[in-house]
C-alpha atoms as an extended CHARMM CRD file, in Angstrom:
* protein
*
       155  EXT
         1         1  MET       CA            125.4880000000      172.4770000000       38.8720000000  PROA      1               0.0000000000
         2         2  ALA       CA            129.4350000000      171.5360000000       40.9310000000  PROA      2               0.0000000000
         3         3  SER       CA            131.1760000000      168.3580000000       39.3160000000  PROA      3               0.0000000000
         4         4  ARG       CA            132.0020000000      166.1660000000       41.9170000000  PROA      4               0.0000000000
         5         5  PRO       CA            135.4120000000      165.2110000000       42.4170000000  PROA      5               0.0000000000
         6         6  GLY       CA            136.5790000000      161.8780000000       41.6660000000  PROA      6               0.0000000000
         7         7  LEU       CA            137.2270000000      159.6340000000       44.1510000000  PROA      7               0.0000000000
         8         8  THR       CA            141.0520000000      159.3270000000       44.7280000000  PROA      8               0.0000000000
         9         9  PRO       CA            142.9930000000      156.8500000000       47.3110000000  PROA      9               0.0000000000
        10        10  ALA       CA            143.3360000000      160.3600000000       49.4660000000  PROA      10              0.0000000000
        11        11  ILE       CA            139.7860000000      160.6400000000       49.5590000000  PROA      11              0.0000000000
        12        12  ALA       CA            139.3040000000      156.9390000000       50.4040000000  PROA      12              0.0000000000
        13        13  ALA       CA            142.2200000000      157.4100000000       53.2450000000  PROA      13              0.0000000000
        14        14  ASP       CA            140.3660000000      160.6100000000       54.7800000000  PROA      14              0.0000000000
        15        15  VAL       CA            137.3030000000      158.4960000000       54.7700000000  PROA      15              0.0000000000
        16        16  GLU       CA            138.5700000000      155.5370000000       56.3300000000  PROA      16              0.0000000000
        17        17  GLN       CA            140.0690000000      157.4160000000       59.0300000000  PROA      17              0.0000000000
        18        18  SER       CA            137.3910000000      160.3770000000       59.9250000000  PROA      18              0.0000000000
        19        19  CYS       CA            134.3240000000      158.1590000000       59.2820000000  PROA      19              0.0000000000
        20        20  PHE       CA            132.6930000000      157.0460000000       62.3700000000  PROA      20              0.0000000000
        21        21  CYS       CA            130.9630000000      154.1190000000       61.2440000000  PROA      21              0.0000000000
        22        22  PHE       CA            134.0320000000      152.4260000000       60.1500000000  PROA      22              0.0000000000
        23        23  ALA       CA            135.3280000000      153.0690000000       63.5420000000  PROA      23              0.0000000000
        24        24  ALA       CA            132.8200000000      151.4970000000       64.9040000000  PROA      24              0.0000000000
        25        25  GLN       CA            132.4960000000      148.4880000000       63.1560000000  PROA      25              0.0000000000
        26        26  LYS       CA            136.4520000000      147.6650000000       63.1870000000  PROA      26              0.0000000000
        27        27  ALA       CA            136.0120000000      148.5080000000       67.4010000000  PROA      27              0.0000000000
        28        28  ALA       CA            133.5970000000      146.6400000000       67.5340000000  PROA      28              0.0000000000
        29        29  ARG       CA            134.8560000000      143.2350000000       65.6170000000  PROA      29              0.0000000000
        30        30  ALA       CA            137.6680000000      143.6270000000       67.1980000000  PROA      30              0.0000000000
        31        31  ILE       CA            136.2550000000      143.6020000000       70.7360000000  PROA      31              0.0000000000
        32        32  GLY       CA            133.6990000000      141.0750000000       69.8800000000  PROA      32              0.0000000000
        33        33  ARG       CA            136.7440000000      138.5580000000       69.0040000000  PROA      33              0.0000000000
        34        34  ARG       CA            138.0930000000      139.0390000000       72.0280000000  PROA      34              0.0000000000
        35        35  TYR       CA            135.1630000000      138.2890000000       73.9940000000  PROA      35              0.0000000000
        36        36  ASP       CA            134.6390000000      135.7820000000       71.8170000000  PROA      36              0.0000000000
        37        37  ALA       CA            137.9820000000      133.5210000000       72.8090000000  PROA      37              0.0000000000
        38        38  ALA       CA            136.9800000000      134.3050000000       76.2500000000  PROA      38              0.0000000000
        39        39  LEU       CA            133.7360000000      133.0100000000       76.2250000000  PROA      39              0.0000000000
        40        40  ARG       CA            134.8280000000      129.6170000000       74.1060000000  PROA      40              0.0000000000
        41        41  PRO       CA            135.2150000000      127.2620000000       76.9590000000  PROA      41              0.0000000000
        42        42  THR       CA            130.8950000000      127.8130000000       77.5050000000  PROA      42              0.0000000000
        43        43  GLY       CA            130.3640000000      126.7810000000       73.7240000000  PROA      43              0.0000000000
        44        44  LEU       CA            128.7210000000      130.5640000000       73.2490000000  PROA      44              0.0000000000
        45        45  SER       CA            129.9440000000      133.3850000000       71.7300000000  PROA      45              0.0000000000
        46        46  ASN       CA            129.6580000000      137.3740000000       72.8660000000  PROA      46              0.0000000000
        47        47  TRP       CA            125.9790000000      137.6820000000       70.8330000000  PROA      47              0.0000000000
        48        48  GLN       CA            124.7080000000      134.5840000000       72.7400000000  PROA      48              0.0000000000
        49        49  PHE       CA            126.2480000000      135.6050000000       76.2330000000  PROA      49              0.0000000000
        50        50  THR       CA            124.7320000000      139.3640000000       75.9350000000  PROA      50              0.0000000000
        51        51  LEU       CA            121.2470000000      137.7930000000       74.5480000000  PROA      51              0.0000000000
        52        52  LEU       CA            121.5030000000      135.0870000000       77.6100000000  PROA      52              0.0000000000
        53        53  LEU       CA            121.7420000000      138.1790000000       79.8230000000  PROA      53              0.0000000000
        54        54  MET       CA            119.1340000000      139.7290000000       78.9530000000  PROA      54              0.0000000000
        55        55  LEU       CA            116.6510000000      137.3060000000       80.1180000000  PROA      55              0.0000000000
        56        56  VAL       CA            118.1910000000      137.8550000000       83.5110000000  PROA      56              0.0000000000
        57        57  CYS       CA            115.3620000000      139.8690000000       84.5780000000  PROA      57              0.0000000000
        58        58  ASP       CA            112.2200000000      140.5760000000       86.9710000000  PROA      58              0.0000000000
        59        59  ALA       CA            109.4780000000      139.7020000000       83.8040000000  PROA      59              0.0000000000
        60        60  ALA       CA            110.6410000000      137.8050000000       80.6690000000  PROA      60              0.0000000000
        61        61  PRO       CA            110.5140000000      139.7380000000       77.5450000000  PROA      61              0.0000000000
        62        62  THR       CA            108.9350000000      139.3270000000       74.0620000000  PROA      62              0.0000000000
        63        63  ILE       CA            110.8190000000      138.9940000000       71.3540000000  PROA      63              0.0000000000
        64        64  GLY       CA            109.6580000000      142.2910000000       70.5100000000  PROA      64              0.0000000000
        65        65  ALA       CA            111.1100000000      144.0390000000       73.5430000000  PROA      65              0.0000000000
        66        66  LEU       CA            114.0530000000      142.2110000000       73.3580000000  PROA      66              0.0000000000
        67        67  ALA       CA            114.8890000000      142.8950000000       69.9010000000  PROA      67              0.0000000000
        68        68  GLN       CA            114.3480000000      146.8860000000       70.4920000000  PROA      68              0.0000000000
        69        69  HSD       CA            116.4210000000      147.0720000000       73.7380000000  PROA      69              0.0000000000
        70        70  LEU       CA            119.5630000000      145.4520000000       71.8380000000  PROA      70              0.0000000000
        71        71  ALA       CA            119.2300000000      147.9170000000       68.7430000000  PROA      71              0.0000000000
        72        72  THR       CA            118.1090000000      144.9030000000       66.3350000000  PROA      72              0.0000000000
        73        73  ASP       CA            115.1600000000      143.6400000000       64.3550000000  PROA      73              0.0000000000
        74        74  ARG       CA            112.4800000000      140.5220000000       65.8060000000  PROA      74              0.0000000000
        75        75  THR       CA            113.9490000000      138.1930000000       62.7370000000  PROA      75              0.0000000000
        76        76  THR       CA            117.3070000000      138.4200000000       64.0920000000  PROA      76              0.0000000000
        77        77  VAL       CA            116.6140000000      137.2850000000       67.3070000000  PROA      77              0.0000000000
        78        78  THR       CA            114.6700000000      135.0260000000       66.3970000000  PROA      78              0.0000000000
        79        79  ALA       CA            117.1400000000      132.9370000000       64.7280000000  PROA      79              0.0000000000
        80        80  ASN       CA            119.7850000000      133.6590000000       67.5160000000  PROA      80              0.0000000000
        81        81  LEU       CA            117.3430000000      132.6840000000       69.6290000000  PROA      81              0.0000000000
        82        82  LYS       CA            116.7280000000      129.4100000000       68.2610000000  PROA      82              0.0000000000
        83        83  PRO       CA            119.9750000000      127.3840000000       68.8600000000  PROA      83              0.0000000000
        84        84  LEU       CA            119.7450000000      128.5210000000       72.3950000000  PROA      84              0.0000000000
        85        85  GLU       CA            116.6270000000      127.0710000000       72.6310000000  PROA      85              0.0000000000
        86        86  ARG       CA            117.6270000000      124.1090000000       71.2360000000  PROA      86              0.0000000000
        87        87  ARG       CA            120.4890000000      123.3270000000       73.7660000000  PROA      87              0.0000000000
        88        88  GLY       CA            118.4030000000      124.1420000000       76.9720000000  PROA      88              0.0000000000
        89        89  LEU       CA            119.4550000000      127.7360000000       77.6790000000  PROA      89              0.0000000000
        90        90  LEU       CA            116.2070000000      128.7050000000       76.8440000000  PROA      90              0.0000000000
        91        91  ALA       CA            112.7460000000      128.4180000000       76.4840000000  PROA      91              0.0000000000
        92        92  ILE       CA            109.8460000000      130.6100000000       74.3470000000  PROA      92              0.0000000000
        93        93  GLU       CA            106.3150000000      130.2970000000       75.9390000000  PROA      93              0.0000000000
        94        94  ALA       CA            103.1290000000      131.6630000000       75.3370000000  PROA      94              0.0000000000
        95        95  ASP       CA            102.2490000000      135.1410000000       77.9760000000  PROA      95              0.0000000000
        96        96  ALA       CA             99.9430000000      133.4840000000       80.9060000000  PROA      96              0.0000000000
        97        97  ASP       CA             97.1650000000      136.7060000000       79.8320000000  PROA      97              0.0000000000
        98        98  ASP       CA             97.8180000000      136.5790000000       75.6070000000  PROA      98              0.0000000000
        99        99  ARG       CA             98.5350000000      133.4060000000       74.6610000000  PROA      99              0.0000000000
       100       100  ARG       CA             99.6460000000      135.3520000000       70.8840000000  PROA      100             0.0000000000
       101       101  ILE       CA            102.3600000000      137.2180000000       73.0390000000  PROA      101             0.0000000000
       102       102  ARG       CA            105.7200000000      134.9710000000       73.3140000000  PROA      102             0.0000000000
       103       103  ARG       CA            107.9100000000      135.1630000000       76.0890000000  PROA      103             0.0000000000
       104       104  ILE       CA            111.6390000000      134.3020000000       76.5460000000  PROA      104             0.0000000000
       105       105  VAL       CA            112.4670000000      132.5090000000       79.6760000000  PROA      105             0.0000000000
       106       106  LEU       CA            116.1010000000      131.5510000000       81.0160000000  PROA      106             0.0000000000
       107       107  THR       CA            116.2560000000      128.2960000000       82.0590000000  PROA      107             0.0000000000
       108       108  GLN       CA            118.3130000000      126.7120000000       84.8820000000  PROA      108             0.0000000000
       109       109  ALA       CA            120.4030000000      125.3510000000       82.3560000000  PROA      109             0.0000000000
       110       110  GLY       CA            120.6990000000      128.4450000000       81.0560000000  PROA      110             0.0000000000
       111       111  ARG       CA            121.2440000000      130.1970000000       84.3340000000  PROA      111             0.0000000000
       112       112  ALA       CA            124.1730000000      127.9420000000       85.2080000000  PROA      112             0.0000000000
       113       113  LEU       CA            125.9080000000      128.4980000000       81.8430000000  PROA      113             0.0000000000
       114       114  LEU       CA            125.5180000000      132.2110000000       82.4480000000  PROA      114             0.0000000000
       115       115  ALA       CA            127.0350000000      131.8340000000       86.3150000000  PROA      115             0.0000000000
       116       116  GLU       CA            130.2430000000      129.5320000000       84.3210000000  PROA      116             0.0000000000
       117       117  ALA       CA            130.1910000000      132.5480000000       81.6410000000  PROA      117             0.0000000000
       118       118  TYR       CA            130.2120000000      135.1580000000       83.8330000000  PROA      118             0.0000000000
       119       119  PRO       CA            134.4320000000      135.3380000000       85.1760000000  PROA      119             0.0000000000
       120       120  LEU       CA            135.3140000000      134.2530000000       81.3660000000  PROA      120             0.0000000000
       121       121  TRP       CA            133.6810000000      137.6620000000       80.8100000000  PROA      121             0.0000000000
       122       122  GLU       CA            134.8660000000      139.5620000000       84.0100000000  PROA      122             0.0000000000
       123       123  ALA       CA            138.4000000000      138.6910000000       82.1800000000  PROA      123             0.0000000000
       124       124  ALA       CA            137.4270000000      140.2610000000       78.9980000000  PROA      124             0.0000000000
       125       125  GLN       CA            136.0570000000      143.2280000000       80.3240000000  PROA      125             0.0000000000
       126       126  ALA       CA            139.4270000000      143.8240000000       82.3430000000  PROA      126             0.0000000000
       127       127  ASP       CA            141.4020000000      142.6680000000       78.9760000000  PROA      127             0.0000000000
       128       128  CYS       CA            139.5040000000      145.7220000000       76.9290000000  PROA      128             0.0000000000
       129       129  ALA       CA            139.6910000000      148.2590000000       79.9900000000  PROA      129             0.0000000000
       130       130  ALA       CA            143.0030000000      147.4880000000       80.0330000000  PROA      130             0.0000000000
       131       131  GLN       CA            143.6320000000      148.3210000000       76.7250000000  PROA      131             0.0000000000
       132       132  LEU       CA            141.8880000000      151.4290000000       77.2100000000  PROA      132             0.0000000000
       133       133  GLY       CA            144.3660000000      152.8250000000       79.6810000000  PROA      133             0.0000000000
       134       134  PRO       CA            143.8480000000      156.0870000000       80.4430000000  PROA      134             0.0000000000
       135       135  ILE       CA            140.7330000000      157.2350000000       77.6690000000  PROA      135             0.0000000000
       136       136  ASP       CA            137.8850000000      158.0580000000       80.2730000000  PROA      136             0.0000000000
       137       137  ARG       CA            135.7090000000      154.7160000000       79.8310000000  PROA      137             0.0000000000
       138       138  ASP       CA            133.0980000000      156.4840000000       80.9670000000  PROA      138             0.0000000000
       139       139  GLY       CA            133.2640000000      158.9410000000       77.5860000000  PROA      139             0.0000000000
       140       140  PHE       CA            133.7010000000      155.9350000000       75.0440000000  PROA      140             0.0000000000
       141       141  ARG       CA            130.5700000000      154.2980000000       76.4940000000  PROA      141             0.0000000000
       142       142  GLY       CA            128.9570000000      157.3100000000       76.9240000000  PROA      142             0.0000000000
       143       143  ALA       CA            129.7640000000      158.3050000000       72.9920000000  PROA      143             0.0000000000
       144       144  ALA       CA            128.3960000000      154.3330000000       72.0730000000  PROA      144             0.0000000000
       145       145  ARG       CA            125.2750000000      154.9840000000       73.5500000000  PROA      145             0.0000000000
       146       146  ALA       CA            125.1000000000      158.3750000000       72.0180000000  PROA      146             0.0000000000
       147       147  LEU       CA            125.8030000000      156.9860000000       68.1840000000  PROA      147             0.0000000000
       148       148  SER       CA            123.1450000000      154.1200000000       69.0570000000  PROA      148             0.0000000000
       149       149  ALA       CA            120.5470000000      156.0510000000       70.5460000000  PROA      149             0.0000000000
       150       150  GLU       CA            117.4780000000      156.0690000000       68.1230000000  PROA      150             0.0000000000
       151       151  ARG       CA            116.8110000000      160.4220000000       66.6580000000  PROA      151             0.0000000000
       152       152  SER       CA            113.2890000000      161.6090000000       66.3400000000  PROA      152             0.0000000000
       153       153  GLY       CA            111.8980000000      160.9440000000       62.9460000000  PROA      153             0.0000000000
       154       154  GLU       CA            113.9220000000      158.4670000000       61.7480000000  PROA      154             0.0000000000
       155       155  GLY       CA            114.7600000000      154.4190000000       62.3670000000  PROA      155             0.0000000000
């Protein structure tokens, strides 16, 4: 059995430079801070904006469907919905056909706040696009989608 080399600063630096996960986490934090700052006047974080935006749809989603769409778990979604519900931005209601199923509905107050937040999001989006500059934006989004898609047999 071959011995494993000891971890060295050079190996750590190589991992830092080549690791997809580290790069994605670092970029996500930086991008998230930019959107958080832009949305601050509304009292929404970028994550809350995303959650509310996912409720602008023809049929109110279930918590499970929303969690799956956002690539997270039901517990995380439920915990993040609570403060939005307390603010009156959404309501969690029983499904009309199956009372055991809970659906998340965007309220009029939620729609109004999203309408206020949307131009702020647009500005943050334009700022990010400008910083990307000549980088292929569609390629960036495609790579992010490819890396976030679940692979068969996993997850």
